[in-house]
Each structure stands twice: as structure tokens, then as C-alpha cells.
Coordinates of C-alpha atoms in Angstrom, one line a residue:
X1 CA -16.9 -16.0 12.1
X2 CA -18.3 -14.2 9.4
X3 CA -19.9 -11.4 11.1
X4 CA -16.4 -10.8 12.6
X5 CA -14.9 -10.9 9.1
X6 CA -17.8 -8.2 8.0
X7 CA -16.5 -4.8 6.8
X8 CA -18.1 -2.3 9.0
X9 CA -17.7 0.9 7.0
X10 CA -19.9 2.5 9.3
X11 CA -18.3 2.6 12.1
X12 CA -14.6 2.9 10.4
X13 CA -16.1 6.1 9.0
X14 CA -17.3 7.3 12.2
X15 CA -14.2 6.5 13.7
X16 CA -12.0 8.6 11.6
X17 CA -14.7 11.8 11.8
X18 CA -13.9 11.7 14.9
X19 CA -10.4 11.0 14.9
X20 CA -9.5 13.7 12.4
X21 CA -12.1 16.4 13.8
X22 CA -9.7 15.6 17.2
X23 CA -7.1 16.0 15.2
X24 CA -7.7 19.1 13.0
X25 CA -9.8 21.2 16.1
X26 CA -6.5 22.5 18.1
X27 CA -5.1 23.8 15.2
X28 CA -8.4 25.5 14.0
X29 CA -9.1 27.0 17.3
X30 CA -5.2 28.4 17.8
X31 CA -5.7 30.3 14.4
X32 CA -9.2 31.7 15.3
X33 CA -9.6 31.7 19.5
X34 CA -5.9 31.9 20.4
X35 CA -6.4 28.5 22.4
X36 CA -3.6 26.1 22.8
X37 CA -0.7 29.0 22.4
X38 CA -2.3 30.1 19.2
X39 CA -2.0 33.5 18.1
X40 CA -6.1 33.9 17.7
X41 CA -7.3 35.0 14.1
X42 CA -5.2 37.9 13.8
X43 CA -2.3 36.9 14.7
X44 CA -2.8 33.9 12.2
X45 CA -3.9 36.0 9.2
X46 CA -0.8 39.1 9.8
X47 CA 1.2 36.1 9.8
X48 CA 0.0 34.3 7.0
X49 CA -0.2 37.4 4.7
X50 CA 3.0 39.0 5.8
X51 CA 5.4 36.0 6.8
X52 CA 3.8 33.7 4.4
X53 CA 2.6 36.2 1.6
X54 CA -0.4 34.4 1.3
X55 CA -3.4 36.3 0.0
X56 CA -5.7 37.5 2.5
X57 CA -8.4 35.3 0.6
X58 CA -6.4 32.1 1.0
X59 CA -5.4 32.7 4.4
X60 CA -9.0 33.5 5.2
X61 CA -10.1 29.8 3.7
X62 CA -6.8 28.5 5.9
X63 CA -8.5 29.5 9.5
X64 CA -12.1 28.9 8.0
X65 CA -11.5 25.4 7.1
X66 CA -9.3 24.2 10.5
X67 CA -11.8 25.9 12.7
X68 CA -15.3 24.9 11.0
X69 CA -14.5 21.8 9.2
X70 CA -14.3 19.5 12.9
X71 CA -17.7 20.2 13.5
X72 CA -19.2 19.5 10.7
X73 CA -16.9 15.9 10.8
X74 CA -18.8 15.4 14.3
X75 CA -21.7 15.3 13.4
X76 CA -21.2 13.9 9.7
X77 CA -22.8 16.9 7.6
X78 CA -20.6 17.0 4.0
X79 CA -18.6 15.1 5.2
X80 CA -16.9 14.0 1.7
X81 CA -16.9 17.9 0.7
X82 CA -15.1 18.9 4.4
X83 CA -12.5 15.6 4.2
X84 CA -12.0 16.9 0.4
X85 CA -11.1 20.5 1.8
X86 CA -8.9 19.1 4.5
X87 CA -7.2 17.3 2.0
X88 CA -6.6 20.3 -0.2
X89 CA -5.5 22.4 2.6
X90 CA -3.1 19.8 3.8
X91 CA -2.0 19.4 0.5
X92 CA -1.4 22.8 0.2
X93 CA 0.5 22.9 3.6
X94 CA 3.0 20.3 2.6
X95 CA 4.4 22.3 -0.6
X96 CA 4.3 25.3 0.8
X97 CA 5.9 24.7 4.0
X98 CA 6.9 21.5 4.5
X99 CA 8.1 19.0 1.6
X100 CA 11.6 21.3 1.5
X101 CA 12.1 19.8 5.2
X102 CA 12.0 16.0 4.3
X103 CA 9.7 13.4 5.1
X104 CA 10.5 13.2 8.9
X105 CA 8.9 14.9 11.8
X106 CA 11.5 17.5 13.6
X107 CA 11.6 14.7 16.6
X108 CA 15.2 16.1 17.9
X109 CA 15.2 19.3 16.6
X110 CA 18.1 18.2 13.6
X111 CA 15.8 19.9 10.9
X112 CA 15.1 23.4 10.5
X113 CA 11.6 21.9 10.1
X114 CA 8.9 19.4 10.5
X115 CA 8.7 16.7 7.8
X116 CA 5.0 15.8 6.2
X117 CA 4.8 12.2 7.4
X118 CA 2.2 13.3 10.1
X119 CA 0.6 15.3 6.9
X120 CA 0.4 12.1 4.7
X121 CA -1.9 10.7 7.6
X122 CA -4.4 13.5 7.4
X123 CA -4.5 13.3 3.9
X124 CA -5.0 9.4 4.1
X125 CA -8.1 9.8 6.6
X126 CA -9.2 12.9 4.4
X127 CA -9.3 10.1 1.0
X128 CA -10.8 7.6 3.1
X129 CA -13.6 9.7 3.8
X130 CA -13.8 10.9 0.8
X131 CA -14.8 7.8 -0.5
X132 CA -16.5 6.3 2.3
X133 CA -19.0 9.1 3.4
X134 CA -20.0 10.0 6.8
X135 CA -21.6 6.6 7.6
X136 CA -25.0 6.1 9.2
X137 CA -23.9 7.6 12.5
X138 CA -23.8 11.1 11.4
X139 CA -26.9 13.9 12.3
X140 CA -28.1 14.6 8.8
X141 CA -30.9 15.9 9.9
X142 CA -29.9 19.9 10.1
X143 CA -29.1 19.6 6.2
X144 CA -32.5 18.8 5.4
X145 CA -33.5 16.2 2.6
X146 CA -30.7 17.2 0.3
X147 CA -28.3 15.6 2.5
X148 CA -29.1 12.0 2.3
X149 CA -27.3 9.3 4.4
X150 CA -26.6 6.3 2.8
X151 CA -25.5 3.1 4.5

């Protein structure tokens, strides 16, 4: 009974790299490859710096972080700096584009746009990983001894 009452951040942290490198990798690779009905990188950056009038700089760390961050969750390298930039960016995304639509996804096309409630999710899975780590089954090994795994 008490090894099934045992928290198993290990594994919980594994689970949501994955999870959120799932998550975050269509939208990464429609902004740079032009995968998944994605206008490629750009598409994504006219877009962002015309439509959006983002600066070229800030768009550029937009696509940069979507497409290299869900690698770098696979295999647990930085994992708290990369769930820390996920969580800036998706904070970012929220009062920029979506916190004047509500809090509900656009599920019946009411809203003239989608709500952050999915957003709030990321940035829950971001914080949690933030302060969890990447776990002991991560591939530190690339990083070198700087990068140590603790568990």
C-alpha cells in the first residue's frame, strides 16, 4: 500500500515532457515547415510582423521556441528553462490574442475567437515542470556535466 501511495515525480515529469512536447510540436512545425496547414516560416513571420505587428525579433523567438523547445522536452535537456519559455510565450499568446475572446474555447463557432482555457493547461504543465525538472528519464548526457540530473 505504500509504494502505491509513493509520489513518483519521475515519471509525472516524464509524462508531461512528453505530453506537452506532443502538444507544442504541430504548432512549432506549422510556423517553421508548413506541416499540418501551417503557413511554413515565412508565412508565420509576414504574418506576425504585419497582421500582428510584432517585432521581427519577437516573432523570431515565437517560431524558435514552438519548433525547438519539443525536442529538447523529449529528451529532458533544460527542461525547467524550455517549460519556463513555453510558459512565457503562452503567456504572451493569451494577452495578446486571446483573453479579449473569454475563457471558452470557440467550440461552435459563437465567438469571434478561441478562449485561453486550453492555454491555462499549457501554462499549468509548463509551472509543473518548472518546478519539477526533467526527472531521471531524461538524456542529459549531450549537455555534458553542467547539466546534472537530479532524482
Amino acid at each position: 500500500m505504500k509504494k502505491l501511495l509513493e509520489n513518483k515525480t519521475d515519471i509525472t515529469s516524464a509524462l508531461l515532457r512528453l505530453m506537452l512536447a506532443l502538444i507544442i510540436f504541430p504548432h512549432g512545425a506549422q510556423k517553421m515547415l508548413g506541416w499540418f496547414g501551417g503557413y511554413g516560416f515565412s508565412g508565420t513571420m509576414s504574418y506576425f510582423t504585419g497582421t500582428l505587428s510584432l517585432p521581427y525579433s519577437v516573432a523570431f523567438l515565437v517560431v524558435l521556441i514552438e519548433f525547438t523547445s519539443p525536442f529538447l522536452l523529449v529528451i529532458g535537456g533544460f527542461t525547467r528553462q524550455t517549460a519556463a519559455a513555453i510558459f512565457a510565450l503562452f503567456t504572451g499568446i493569451i494577452l495578446t490574442s486571446h483573453l479579449s475572446n473569454g475563457f471558452f474555447m470557440n467550440w461552435f463557432g459563437n465567438q469571434p475567437g478561441e478562449g485561453y482555457e486550453y492555454h491555462l493547461l499549457i501554462l499549468t504543465i509548463s509551472l509543473a515542470l518548472m518546478l519539477l525538472g526533467s526527472g531521471k528519464y531524461a538524456i542529459p548526457k549531450p549537455f555534458g556535466k553542467f547539466y546534472p540530473v537530479k532524482s
